Amino acid sequence: MTSKGIHHVTAIAGSARRNLDFYTATLGLRLVKKTVNFDDPGTYHFYFGDDAGRPGSILTFFPWEHADEGRAGVGETQETAFRIPEASIGYWTGRLIARGLAPELPEKRFGASVISFKDPDGMRLALVGVPGIDAEPAWTGGEVPAEHAIRGLHSVTLLLKEAGPTAAILTDVFGFAETGREGTRIRFTAAGAEGDGQIGTIVDIREAGGFLSGRQGRGSVHHIAFRAADDAAQAGMVERLTAHHGARVTGQRDRNYFRSVYFREPGGVLFEIATDDPGFAVDEAPESLGEALKLPAQYEAHRAEIEATLPAVA
Ligand code: ZN
């Protein structure tokens, strides 16, 4: 009943056009699905990922053109990190500088080189150099050469008042284990994953005590989704959440590409449990992922109005 790790991360952006341009052109990710926010169909929902949109490679956005800037603080996701080949740290540092993104000097975390920077909405991102991943799949249809392309998510860092209650859920419900401590950072790794060896398998918690709370806005992470193999695995996790942690979990929602439940973890971060199936090729051929605006069945009758409402991105 354990989770294989992170399924996706969802964040809030401002301008849809700027968001799309940054993640595809600058970071070289594939737009694997262009749809709308199922709870707010006048807003886009962009999914970026690897060549096939594998779970663990996905970062998604709700772009709200007039969203206020978020404020970093306690009770939220502080940073989202991607994996790059170890030898690509220099390439990426140069690429980010050339695009005016002012990355921090590379630092070492648990022995790996890490470059941190912010996206145009102020979202904190990092690239982690990982050895031995050069042959892993990646999207190579963009501007970033295949040898340097991002290979999925590395980790998220949660900034929390205290680590304990959230750690209990990661370990007891999702099957993660504590695998290291460095400075204020406590590292948790999904079951069966070795070090940085697999996509989306690391959650770091930093304890900040009574520091200022975060406030969601553009540049903030909205939620973190964890993987469940199927409905039965998801139901097992919900049962443990309820029985052992007193969590209040939503009913299952059909998100077309996965089925989800949501709960607020004790540290304040919204968590989701998303099934691996059916995936992004359910309504679009694998070779044309992200090209057409896809709507769930309940909105198809309103396609013309929805298309007229959505901001221009091309
Ligand atoms: Zn989600």
PDB file of C-alpha atoms and ligand atoms in Angstrom:
ATOM      1  CA  MET A   1       0.000   0.000   0.000  1.00  0.00           C
ATOM      2  CA  THR A   2       2.985   2.352  -0.177  1.00  0.00           C
ATOM      3  CA  SER A   3       3.264   5.293  -2.550  1.00  0.00           C
ATOM      4  CA  LYS A   4       5.942   5.337  -5.227  1.00  0.00           C
ATOM      5  CA  GLY A   5       6.386   9.011  -4.452  1.00  0.00           C
ATOM      6  CA  ILE A   6       5.218  12.315  -5.856  1.00  0.00           C
ATOM      7  CA  HIS A   7       2.661  12.145  -8.682  1.00  0.00           C
ATOM      8  CA  HIS A   8       2.575  15.872  -9.438  1.00  0.00           C
ATOM      9  CA  VAL A   9       2.994  19.321  -7.930  1.00  0.00           C
ATOM     10  CA  THR A  10       0.398  22.026  -8.676  1.00  0.00           C
ATOM     11  CA  ALA A  11       1.180  25.720  -8.332  1.00  0.00           C
ATOM     12  CA  ILE A  12      -0.350  29.130  -9.002  1.00  0.00           C
ATOM     13  CA  ALA A  13       0.916  31.383 -11.777  1.00  0.00           C
ATOM     14  CA  GLY A  14       0.014  34.842 -13.063  1.00  0.00           C
ATOM     15  CA  SER A  15       0.074  35.284 -16.836  1.00  0.00           C
ATOM     16  CA  ALA A  16      -0.748  32.052 -18.687  1.00  0.00           C
ATOM     17  CA  ARG A  17       1.348  33.050 -21.692  1.00  0.00           C
ATOM     18  CA  ARG A  18       4.433  33.810 -19.580  1.00  0.00           C
ATOM     19  CA  ASN A  19       3.989  30.574 -17.605  1.00  0.00           C
ATOM     20  CA  LEU A  20       3.720  28.468 -20.760  1.00  0.00           C
ATOM     21  CA  ASP A  21       6.722  30.148 -22.311  1.00  0.00           C
ATOM     22  CA  PHE A  22       8.933  29.748 -19.248  1.00  0.00           C
ATOM     23  CA  TYR A  23       8.293  26.060 -18.611  1.00  0.00           C
ATOM     24  CA  THR A  24       8.479  24.963 -22.244  1.00  0.00           C
ATOM     25  CA  ALA A  25      11.109  27.303 -23.717  1.00  0.00           C
ATOM     26  CA  THR A  26      13.390  28.069 -20.755  1.00  0.00           C
ATOM     27  CA  LEU A  27      13.129  24.801 -18.812  1.00  0.00           C
ATOM     28  CA  GLY A  28      12.445  22.611 -21.855  1.00  0.00           C
ATOM     29  CA  LEU A  29       9.550  20.632 -20.369  1.00  0.00           C
ATOM     30  CA  ARG A  30       6.802  19.197 -22.548  1.00  0.00           C
ATOM     31  CA  LEU A  31       3.312  20.656 -22.294  1.00  0.00           C
ATOM     32  CA  VAL A  32       1.590  17.305 -21.858  1.00  0.00           C
ATOM     33  CA  LYS A  33      -1.946  18.598 -21.304  1.00  0.00           C
ATOM     34  CA  LYS A  34      -3.729  21.862 -21.947  1.00  0.00           C
ATOM     35  CA  THR A  35      -7.058  21.825 -20.147  1.00  0.00           C
ATOM     36  CA  VAL A  36      -9.058  23.972 -17.734  1.00  0.00           C
ATOM     37  CA  ASN A  37      -9.303  24.040 -13.967  1.00  0.00           C
ATOM     38  CA  PHE A  38     -12.173  21.561 -13.465  1.00  0.00           C
ATOM     39  CA  ASP A  39     -13.422  23.652 -10.517  1.00  0.00           C
ATOM     40  CA  ASP A  40     -13.023  26.988 -12.372  1.00  0.00           C
ATOM     41  CA  PRO A  41     -13.331  26.353 -16.133  1.00  0.00           C
ATOM     42  CA  GLY A  42     -12.588  29.965 -17.118  1.00  0.00           C
ATOM     43  CA  THR A  43      -8.976  29.290 -16.073  1.00  0.00           C
ATOM     44  CA  TYR A  44      -6.373  27.150 -17.781  1.00  0.00           C
ATOM     45  CA  HIS A  45      -4.779  24.131 -16.199  1.00  0.00           C
ATOM     46  CA  PHE A  46      -1.386  23.436 -17.766  1.00  0.00           C
ATOM     47  CA  TYR A  47       0.463  20.175 -17.149  1.00  0.00           C
ATOM     48  CA  PHE A  48       4.206  20.115 -17.877  1.00  0.00           C
ATOM     49  CA  GLY A  49       6.291  16.945 -17.765  1.00  0.00           C
ATOM     50  CA  ASP A  50       8.562  14.543 -19.569  1.00  0.00           C
ATOM     51  CA  ASP A  51       8.023  13.019 -23.031  1.00  0.00           C
ATOM     52  CA  ALA A  52       5.189  10.749 -21.835  1.00  0.00           C
ATOM     53  CA  GLY A  53       3.900  12.750 -18.862  1.00  0.00           C
ATOM     54  CA  ARG A  54       4.971  10.046 -16.423  1.00  0.00           C
ATOM     55  CA  PRO A  55       3.832  10.341 -12.799  1.00  0.00           C
ATOM     56  CA  GLY A  56       6.746  11.936 -10.948  1.00  0.00           C
ATOM     57  CA  SER A  57       7.620  14.255 -13.825  1.00  0.00           C
ATOM     58  CA  ILE A  58       4.561  16.516 -13.646  1.00  0.00           C
ATOM     59  CA  LEU A  59       4.370  20.145 -12.550  1.00  0.00           C
ATOM     60  CA  THR A  60       0.994  21.790 -13.190  1.00  0.00           C
ATOM     61  CA  PHE A  61      -0.275  25.364 -12.980  1.00  0.00           C
ATOM     62  CA  PHE A  62      -3.464  27.289 -12.511  1.00  0.00           C
ATOM     63  CA  PRO A  63      -2.616  30.598 -14.190  1.00  0.00           C
ATOM     64  CA  TRP A  64      -4.766  33.393 -12.764  1.00  0.00           C
ATOM     65  CA  GLU A  65      -3.895  36.526 -14.744  1.00  0.00           C
ATOM     66  CA  HIS A  66      -4.572  38.885 -11.826  1.00  0.00           C
ATOM     67  CA  ALA A  67      -3.369  36.745  -8.909  1.00  0.00           C
ATOM     68  CA  ASP A  68      -1.536  38.623  -6.166  1.00  0.00           C
ATOM     69  CA  GLU A  69       1.975  37.504  -5.404  1.00  0.00           C
ATOM     70  CA  GLY A  70       2.179  34.848  -2.710  1.00  0.00           C
ATOM     71  CA  ARG A  71       4.260  35.271   0.423  1.00  0.00           C
ATOM     72  CA  ALA A  72       6.755  32.593   1.383  1.00  0.00           C
ATOM     73  CA  GLY A  73       6.386  31.289   4.909  1.00  0.00           C
ATOM     74  CA  VAL A  74       5.564  28.401   7.208  1.00  0.00           C
ATOM     75  CA  GLY A  75       2.938  25.788   6.362  1.00  0.00           C
ATOM     76  CA  GLU A  76       3.655  25.543   2.682  1.00  0.00           C
ATOM     77  CA  THR A  77       5.883  24.073   0.017  1.00  0.00           C
ATOM     78  CA  GLN A  78       9.031  26.167  -0.073  1.00  0.00           C
ATOM     79  CA  GLU A  79      10.743  24.716  -3.125  1.00  0.00           C
ATOM     80  CA  THR A  80      10.150  22.310  -6.016  1.00  0.00           C
ATOM     81  CA  ALA A  81      13.237  20.613  -7.456  1.00  0.00           C
ATOM     82  CA  PHE A  82      13.908  18.817 -10.740  1.00  0.00           C
ATOM     83  CA  ARG A  83      16.613  16.263 -11.604  1.00  0.00           C
ATOM     84  CA  ILE A  84      19.250  17.024 -14.199  1.00  0.00           C
ATOM     85  CA  PRO A  85      22.304  14.948 -15.185  1.00  0.00           C
ATOM     86  CA  GLU A  86      25.204  15.637 -12.828  1.00  0.00           C
ATOM     87  CA  ALA A  87      27.392  16.966 -15.648  1.00  0.00           C
ATOM     88  CA  SER A  88      24.738  19.525 -16.659  1.00  0.00           C
ATOM     89  CA  ILE A  89      25.089  21.870 -13.659  1.00  0.00           C
ATOM     90  CA  GLY A  90      27.381  24.191 -15.643  1.00  0.00           C
ATOM     91  CA  TYR A  91      25.110  24.196 -18.690  1.00  0.00           C
ATOM     92  CA  TRP A  92      22.067  25.114 -16.603  1.00  0.00           C
ATOM     93  CA  THR A  93      23.850  27.768 -14.554  1.00  0.00           C
ATOM     94  CA  GLY A  94      24.874  29.446 -17.810  1.00  0.00           C
ATOM     95  CA  ARG A  95      21.429  29.052 -19.362  1.00  0.00           C
ATOM     96  CA  LEU A  96      19.651  30.588 -16.373  1.00  0.00           C
ATOM     97  CA  ILE A  97      22.108  33.494 -16.150  1.00  0.00           C
ATOM     98  CA  ALA A  98      21.764  34.151 -19.895  1.00  0.00           C
ATOM     99  CA  ARG A  99      18.004  34.436 -19.390  1.00  0.00           C
ATOM    100  CA  GLY A 100      18.335  36.898 -16.518  1.00  0.00           C
ATOM    101  CA  LEU A 101      17.161  34.507 -13.819  1.00  0.00           C
ATOM    102  CA  ALA A 102      19.992  35.183 -11.343  1.00  0.00           C
ATOM    103  CA  PRO A 103      20.432  31.651  -9.958  1.00  0.00           C
ATOM    104  CA  GLU A 104      22.152  31.236  -6.602  1.00  0.00           C
ATOM    105  CA  LEU A 105      25.681  29.832  -6.654  1.00  0.00           C
ATOM    106  CA  PRO A 106      25.520  26.026  -6.751  1.00  0.00           C
ATOM    107  CA  GLU A 107      25.405  24.539  -3.232  1.00  0.00           C
ATOM    108  CA  LYS A 108      25.753  20.977  -1.957  1.00  0.00           C
ATOM    109  CA  ARG A 109      22.835  19.138  -0.382  1.00  0.00           C
ATOM    110  CA  PHE A 110      23.368  15.567   0.762  1.00  0.00           C
ATOM    111  CA  GLY A 111      26.406  15.500  -1.547  1.00  0.00           C
ATOM    112  CA  ALA A 112      24.555  16.636  -4.693  1.00  0.00           C
ATOM    113  CA  SER A 113      25.049  19.974  -6.485  1.00  0.00           C
ATOM    114  CA  VAL A 114      21.917  22.136  -6.423  1.00  0.00           C
ATOM    115  CA  ILE A 115      21.120  25.362  -8.292  1.00  0.00           C
ATOM    116  CA  SER A 116      18.208  27.389  -6.895  1.00  0.00           C
ATOM    117  CA  PHE A 117      16.335  30.142  -8.703  1.00  0.00           C
ATOM    118  CA  LYS A 118      12.829  31.557  -9.103  1.00  0.00           C
ATOM    119  CA  ASP A 119      10.387  31.418 -11.985  1.00  0.00           C
ATOM    120  CA  PRO A 120       8.839  34.663 -13.349  1.00  0.00           C
ATOM    121  CA  ASP A 121       6.102  34.526 -10.680  1.00  0.00           C
ATOM    122  CA  GLY A 122       8.593  34.126  -7.833  1.00  0.00           C
ATOM    123  CA  MET A 123       8.093  30.370  -7.415  1.00  0.00           C
ATOM    124  CA  ARG A 124      11.172  28.773  -5.841  1.00  0.00           C
ATOM    125  CA  LEU A 125      12.696  26.089  -8.041  1.00  0.00           C
ATOM    126  CA  ALA A 126      15.889  24.049  -7.951  1.00  0.00           C
ATOM    127  CA  LEU A 127      17.831  21.766 -10.268  1.00  0.00           C
ATOM    128  CA  VAL A 128      19.668  18.870  -8.624  1.00  0.00           C
ATOM    129  CA  GLY A 129      22.590  17.195 -10.396  1.00  0.00           C
ATOM    130  CA  VAL A 130      22.097  13.428 -10.212  1.00  0.00           C
ATOM    131  CA  PRO A 131      24.669  10.852 -11.400  1.00  0.00           C
ATOM    132  CA  GLY A 132      23.715   7.956 -13.668  1.00  0.00           C
ATOM    133  CA  ILE A 133      20.478   9.336 -15.108  1.00  0.00           C
ATOM    134  CA  ASP A 134      21.726  10.352 -18.577  1.00  0.00           C
ATOM    135  CA  ALA A 135      19.903   7.479 -20.289  1.00  0.00           C
ATOM    136  CA  GLU A 136      16.551   8.186 -18.593  1.00  0.00           C
ATOM    137  CA  PRO A 137      13.654   9.434 -20.731  1.00  0.00           C
ATOM    138  CA  ALA A 138      13.157  13.166 -21.184  1.00  0.00           C
ATOM    139  CA  TRP A 139      11.380  15.533 -23.532  1.00  0.00           C
ATOM    140  CA  THR A 140      13.739  16.453 -26.318  1.00  0.00           C
ATOM    141  CA  GLY A 141      11.341  18.364 -28.562  1.00  0.00           C
ATOM    142  CA  GLY A 142      12.278  21.719 -27.001  1.00  0.00           C
ATOM    143  CA  GLU A 143      15.333  23.968 -27.009  1.00  0.00           C
ATOM    144  CA  VAL A 144      17.299  22.111 -24.335  1.00  0.00           C
ATOM    145  CA  PRO A 145      19.672  19.495 -25.795  1.00  0.00           C
ATOM    146  CA  ALA A 146      18.798  15.913 -24.827  1.00  0.00           C
ATOM    147  CA  GLU A 147      21.994  15.455 -22.808  1.00  0.00           C
ATOM    148  CA  HIS A 148      20.994  18.303 -20.448  1.00  0.00           C
ATOM    149  CA  ALA A 149      17.204  17.882 -20.350  1.00  0.00           C
ATOM    150  CA  ILE A 150      15.310  17.716 -17.053  1.00  0.00           C
ATOM    151  CA  ARG A 151      14.615  14.125 -15.932  1.00  0.00           C
ATOM    152  CA  GLY A 152      11.494  14.506 -13.804  1.00  0.00           C
ATOM    153  CA  LEU A 153      10.932  15.893 -10.332  1.00  0.00           C
ATOM    154  CA  HIS A 154      13.610  15.408  -7.702  1.00  0.00           C
ATOM    155  CA  SER A 155      11.841  16.586  -4.550  1.00  0.00           C
ATOM    156  CA  VAL A 156       9.738  19.096  -2.752  1.00  0.00           C
ATOM    157  CA  THR A 157      10.793  20.967   0.377  1.00  0.00           C
ATOM    158  CA  LEU A 158       8.093  21.702   2.946  1.00  0.00           C
ATOM    159  CA  LEU A 159       8.673  24.536   5.415  1.00  0.00           C
ATOM    160  CA  LEU A 160       6.760  23.566   8.563  1.00  0.00           C
ATOM    161  CA  LYS A 161       6.404  24.663  12.174  1.00  0.00           C
ATOM    162  CA  GLU A 162       7.253  21.128  13.292  1.00  0.00           C
ATOM    163  CA  ALA A 163       8.191  18.019  11.330  1.00  0.00           C
ATOM    164  CA  GLY A 164       6.682  15.254  13.488  1.00  0.00           C
ATOM    165  CA  PRO A 165       2.988  15.043  12.514  1.00  0.00           C
ATOM    166  CA  THR A 166       3.709  15.422   8.782  1.00  0.00           C
ATOM    167  CA  ALA A 167       6.570  12.927   8.982  1.00  0.00           C
ATOM    168  CA  ALA A 168       4.160  10.450  10.589  1.00  0.00           C
ATOM    169  CA  ILE A 169       1.880  10.651   7.544  1.00  0.00           C
ATOM    170  CA  LEU A 170       4.747  10.354   5.067  1.00  0.00           C
ATOM    171  CA  THR A 171       6.032   7.236   6.787  1.00  0.00           C
ATOM    172  CA  ASP A 172       2.841   5.531   8.020  1.00  0.00           C
ATOM    173  CA  VAL A 173       0.513   6.323   5.095  1.00  0.00           C
ATOM    174  CA  PHE A 174       2.816   6.739   2.090  1.00  0.00           C
ATOM    175  CA  GLY A 175       5.598   4.364   3.171  1.00  0.00           C
ATOM    176  CA  PHE A 176       8.433   6.910   3.019  1.00  0.00           C
ATOM    177  CA  ALA A 177      11.405   6.534   5.388  1.00  0.00           C
ATOM    178  CA  GLU A 178      13.656   9.146   6.952  1.00  0.00           C
ATOM    179  CA  THR A 179      16.944   8.845   5.070  1.00  0.00           C
ATOM    180  CA  GLY A 180      19.031  11.801   6.211  1.00  0.00           C
ATOM    181  CA  ARG A 181      19.434  15.043   8.148  1.00  0.00           C
ATOM    182  CA  GLU A 182      21.507  18.043   7.134  1.00  0.00           C
ATOM    183  CA  GLY A 183      21.210  21.432   8.801  1.00  0.00           C
ATOM    184  CA  THR A 184      17.501  22.199   9.207  1.00  0.00           C
ATOM    185  CA  ARG A 185      16.588  19.707   6.483  1.00  0.00           C
ATOM    186  CA  ILE A 186      15.139  16.239   7.207  1.00  0.00           C
ATOM    187  CA  ARG A 187      14.955  13.991   4.155  1.00  0.00           C
ATOM    188  CA  PHE A 188      12.275  11.361   3.506  1.00  0.00           C
ATOM    189  CA  THR A 189      12.515   8.914   0.613  1.00  0.00           C
ATOM    190  CA  ALA A 190       9.812   6.726  -0.936  1.00  0.00           C
ATOM    191  CA  ALA A 191       9.978   2.975  -0.302  1.00  0.00           C
ATOM    192  CA  GLY A 192      12.218   1.143  -2.754  1.00  0.00           C
ATOM    193  CA  ALA A 193      13.888   4.311  -4.051  1.00  0.00           C
ATOM    194  CA  GLU A 194      17.619   4.606  -3.568  1.00  0.00           C
ATOM    195  CA  GLY A 195      18.942   8.091  -2.980  1.00  0.00           C
ATOM    196  CA  ASP A 196      18.167  10.341  -5.941  1.00  0.00           C
ATOM    197  CA  GLY A 197      17.774   7.299  -8.169  1.00  0.00           C
ATOM    198  CA  GLN A 198      14.114   7.586  -9.171  1.00  0.00           C
ATOM    199  CA  ILE A 199      11.856  10.450 -10.153  1.00  0.00           C
ATOM    200  CA  GLY A 200       9.753  12.197  -7.541  1.00  0.00           C
ATOM    201  CA  THR A 201      10.796  10.111  -4.566  1.00  0.00           C
ATOM    202  CA  ILE A 202      12.051  12.709  -2.071  1.00  0.00           C
ATOM    203  CA  VAL A 203      10.289  15.010   0.392  1.00  0.00           C
ATOM    204  CA  ASP A 204      12.438  17.291   2.546  1.00  0.00           C
ATOM    205  CA  ILE A 205      10.996  18.944   5.639  1.00  0.00           C
ATOM    206  CA  ARG A 206      12.562  22.048   7.156  1.00  0.00           C
ATOM    207  CA  GLU A 207      11.407  23.011  10.624  1.00  0.00           C
ATOM    208  CA  ALA A 208      10.944  26.739  11.101  1.00  0.00           C
ATOM    209  CA  GLY A 209       9.136  26.971  14.455  1.00  0.00           C
ATOM    210  CA  GLY A 210       6.921  30.030  14.827  1.00  0.00           C
ATOM    211  CA  PHE A 211       8.098  31.870  11.704  1.00  0.00           C
ATOM    212  CA  LEU A 212       5.626  33.933   9.633  1.00  0.00           C
ATOM    213  CA  SER A 213       2.957  31.877   7.836  1.00  0.00           C
ATOM    214  CA  GLY A 214       2.946  31.692   4.063  1.00  0.00           C
ATOM    215  CA  ARG A 215       0.116  33.206   2.055  1.00  0.00           C
ATOM    216  CA  GLN A 216      -0.916  31.613  -1.228  1.00  0.00           C
ATOM    217  CA  GLY A 217      -0.742  33.600  -4.437  1.00  0.00           C
ATOM    218  CA  ARG A 218       1.164  33.483  -7.679  1.00  0.00           C
ATOM    219  CA  GLY A 219       4.449  31.710  -7.177  1.00  0.00           C
ATOM    220  CA  SER A 220       2.973  29.486  -4.428  1.00  0.00           C
ATOM    221  CA  VAL A 221       2.508  25.744  -4.595  1.00  0.00           C
ATOM    222  CA  HIS A 222      -1.199  24.900  -4.312  1.00  0.00           C
ATOM    223  CA  HIS A 223      -0.813  21.212  -3.461  1.00  0.00           C
ATOM    224  CA  ILE A 224       1.389  18.129  -3.676  1.00  0.00           C
ATOM    225  CA  ALA A 225      -0.032  14.904  -5.101  1.00  0.00           C
ATOM    226  CA  PHE A 226       1.314  11.484  -4.091  1.00  0.00           C
ATOM    227  CA  ARG A 227       1.052   8.372  -6.227  1.00  0.00           C
ATOM    228  CA  ALA A 228      -1.372   5.490  -5.666  1.00  0.00           C
ATOM    229  CA  ALA A 229      -1.102   2.562  -8.079  1.00  0.00           C
ATOM    230  CA  ASP A 230      -4.897   2.256  -8.364  1.00  0.00           C
ATOM    231  CA  ASP A 231      -8.182   2.805  -6.514  1.00  0.00           C
ATOM    232  CA  ALA A 232      -7.519   0.000  -4.023  1.00  0.00           C
ATOM    233  CA  ALA A 233      -4.136   1.465  -3.052  1.00  0.00           C
ATOM    234  CA  GLN A 234      -5.721   4.890  -2.698  1.00  0.00           C
ATOM    235  CA  ALA A 235      -8.514   3.494  -0.502  1.00  0.00           C
ATOM    236  CA  GLY A 236      -5.923   1.804   1.715  1.00  0.00           C
ATOM    237  CA  MET A 237      -4.115   5.106   2.244  1.00  0.00           C
ATOM    238  CA  VAL A 238      -7.386   6.898   3.037  1.00  0.00           C
ATOM    239  CA  GLU A 239      -8.197   4.227   5.606  1.00  0.00           C
ATOM    240  CA  ARG A 240      -4.861   4.727   7.379  1.00  0.00           C
ATOM    241  CA  LEU A 241      -5.206   8.510   7.228  1.00  0.00           C
ATOM    242  CA  THR A 242      -8.592   8.351   8.880  1.00  0.00           C
ATOM    243  CA  ALA A 243      -7.866   5.608  11.402  1.00  0.00           C
ATOM    244  CA  HIS A 244      -4.346   6.619  12.495  1.00  0.00           C
ATOM    245  CA  HIS A 245      -4.176  10.373  11.882  1.00  0.00           C
ATOM    246  CA  GLY A 246      -7.744  11.644  12.199  1.00  0.00           C
ATOM    247  CA  ALA A 247      -7.484  13.276   8.774  1.00  0.00           C
ATOM    248  CA  ARG A 248     -10.579  14.528   6.984  1.00  0.00           C
ATOM    249  CA  VAL A 249     -10.315  13.343   3.388  1.00  0.00           C
ATOM    250  CA  THR A 250     -12.526  14.444   0.467  1.00  0.00           C
ATOM    251  CA  GLY A 251     -14.473  11.999  -1.653  1.00  0.00           C
ATOM    252  CA  GLN A 252     -12.825  10.787  -4.844  1.00  0.00           C
ATOM    253  CA  ARG A 253     -12.833  13.285  -7.751  1.00  0.00           C
ATOM    254  CA  ASP A 254     -12.379  12.207 -11.362  1.00  0.00           C
ATOM    255  CA  ARG A 255      -9.636  14.368 -12.896  1.00  0.00           C
ATOM    256  CA  ASN A 256      -9.801  12.537 -16.273  1.00  0.00           C
ATOM    257  CA  TYR A 257      -6.071  11.669 -16.189  1.00  0.00           C
ATOM    258  CA  PHE A 258      -6.137  10.291 -12.616  1.00  0.00           C
ATOM    259  CA  ARG A 259      -8.605   9.978  -9.740  1.00  0.00           C
ATOM    260  CA  SER A 260      -7.935  12.046  -6.649  1.00  0.00           C
ATOM    261  CA  VAL A 261      -8.695  12.560  -2.997  1.00  0.00           C
ATOM    262  CA  TYR A 262      -7.450  15.549  -1.006  1.00  0.00           C
ATOM    263  CA  PHE A 263      -6.661  16.336   2.610  1.00  0.00           C
ATOM    264  CA  ARG A 264      -4.893  19.081   4.564  1.00  0.00           C
ATOM    265  CA  GLU A 265      -1.864  17.557   6.299  1.00  0.00           C
ATOM    266  CA  PRO A 266      -1.184  18.665   9.904  1.00  0.00           C
ATOM    267  CA  GLY A 267       1.532  21.145   8.875  1.00  0.00           C
ATOM    268  CA  GLY A 268      -0.935  23.043   6.685  1.00  0.00           C
ATOM    269  CA  VAL A 269      -0.011  21.816   3.192  1.00  0.00           C
ATOM    270  CA  LEU A 270      -2.768  20.494   0.911  1.00  0.00           C
ATOM    271  CA  PHE A 271      -1.964  16.900  -0.079  1.00  0.00           C
ATOM    272  CA  GLU A 272      -3.633  14.855  -2.807  1.00  0.00           C
ATOM    273  CA  ILE A 273      -3.502  11.130  -3.520  1.00  0.00           C
ATOM    274  CA  ALA A 274      -3.715  10.543  -7.291  1.00  0.00           C
ATOM    275  CA  THR A 275      -3.921   7.242  -9.144  1.00  0.00           C
ATOM    276  CA  ASP A 276      -1.285   6.386 -11.761  1.00  0.00           C
ATOM    277  CA  ASP A 277      -4.027   5.352 -14.190  1.00  0.00           C
ATOM    278  CA  PRO A 278      -5.287   6.205 -16.754  1.00  0.00           C
ATOM    279  CA  GLY A 279      -2.643   8.843 -17.600  1.00  0.00           C
ATOM    280  CA  PHE A 280      -2.441  11.627 -20.169  1.00  0.00           C
ATOM    281  CA  ALA A 281      -2.855   9.532 -23.321  1.00  0.00           C
ATOM    282  CA  VAL A 282      -6.483   8.779 -22.400  1.00  0.00           C
ATOM    283  CA  ASP A 283      -7.881  11.584 -24.605  1.00  0.00           C
ATOM    284  CA  GLU A 284      -4.955  12.458 -26.906  1.00  0.00           C
ATOM    285  CA  ALA A 285      -2.407  10.427 -28.860  1.00  0.00           C
ATOM    286  CA  PRO A 286       1.021  10.199 -27.165  1.00  0.00           C
ATOM    287  CA  GLU A 287       2.687  12.039 -30.066  1.00  0.00           C
ATOM    288  CA  SER A 288       0.304  15.007 -29.907  1.00  0.00           C
ATOM    289  CA  LEU A 289       0.000  15.486 -26.120  1.00  0.00           C
ATOM    290  CA  GLY A 290      -0.711  19.086 -25.153  1.00  0.00           C
ATOM    291  CA  GLU A 291      -1.567  20.332 -28.629  1.00  0.00           C
ATOM    292  CA  ALA A 292      -5.354  20.677 -28.354  1.00  0.00           C
ATOM    293  CA  LEU A 293      -7.454  22.237 -25.586  1.00  0.00           C
ATOM    294  CA  LYS A 294      -8.976  19.215 -23.860  1.00  0.00           C
ATOM    295  CA  LEU A 295     -12.152  19.619 -21.820  1.00  0.00           C
ATOM    296  CA  PRO A 296     -13.818  17.132 -19.481  1.00  0.00           C
ATOM    297  CA  ALA A 297     -17.162  15.815 -20.736  1.00  0.00           C
ATOM    298  CA  GLN A 298     -19.219  18.129 -18.500  1.00  0.00           C
ATOM    299  CA  TYR A 299     -17.733  21.241 -20.155  1.00  0.00           C
ATOM    300  CA  GLU A 300     -17.648  20.098 -23.788  1.00  0.00           C
ATOM    301  CA  ALA A 301     -21.077  21.662 -24.457  1.00  0.00           C
ATOM    302  CA  HIS A 302     -19.641  25.035 -23.332  1.00  0.00           C
ATOM    303  CA  ARG A 303     -16.440  24.828 -25.380  1.00  0.00           C
ATOM    304  CA  ALA A 304     -17.072  27.997 -27.405  1.00  0.00           C
ATOM    305  CA  GLU A 305     -17.700  30.166 -24.304  1.00  0.00           C
ATOM    306  CA  ILE A 306     -14.750  28.649 -22.481  1.00  0.00           C
ATOM    307  CA  GLU A 307     -12.400  29.227 -25.416  1.00  0.00           C
ATOM    308  CA  ALA A 308     -13.588  32.833 -25.639  1.00  0.00           C
ATOM    309  CA  THR A 309     -12.939  33.384 -21.912  1.00  0.00           C
ATOM    310  CA  LEU A 310      -9.459  31.870 -21.713  1.00  0.00           C
ATOM    311  CA  PRO A 311      -6.550  34.281 -22.234  1.00  0.00           C
ATOM    312  CA  ALA A 312      -4.621  34.111 -25.502  1.00  0.00           C
ATOM    313  CA  VAL A 313      -1.393  32.138 -25.106  1.00  0.00           C
ATOM    314  CA  ALA A 314      -0.068  31.783 -28.651  1.00  0.00           C
TER     315      ALA A 314
HETATM  316 ZN    ZN B   1      -3.432  17.845  -8.208  1.00  0.00          ZN
END
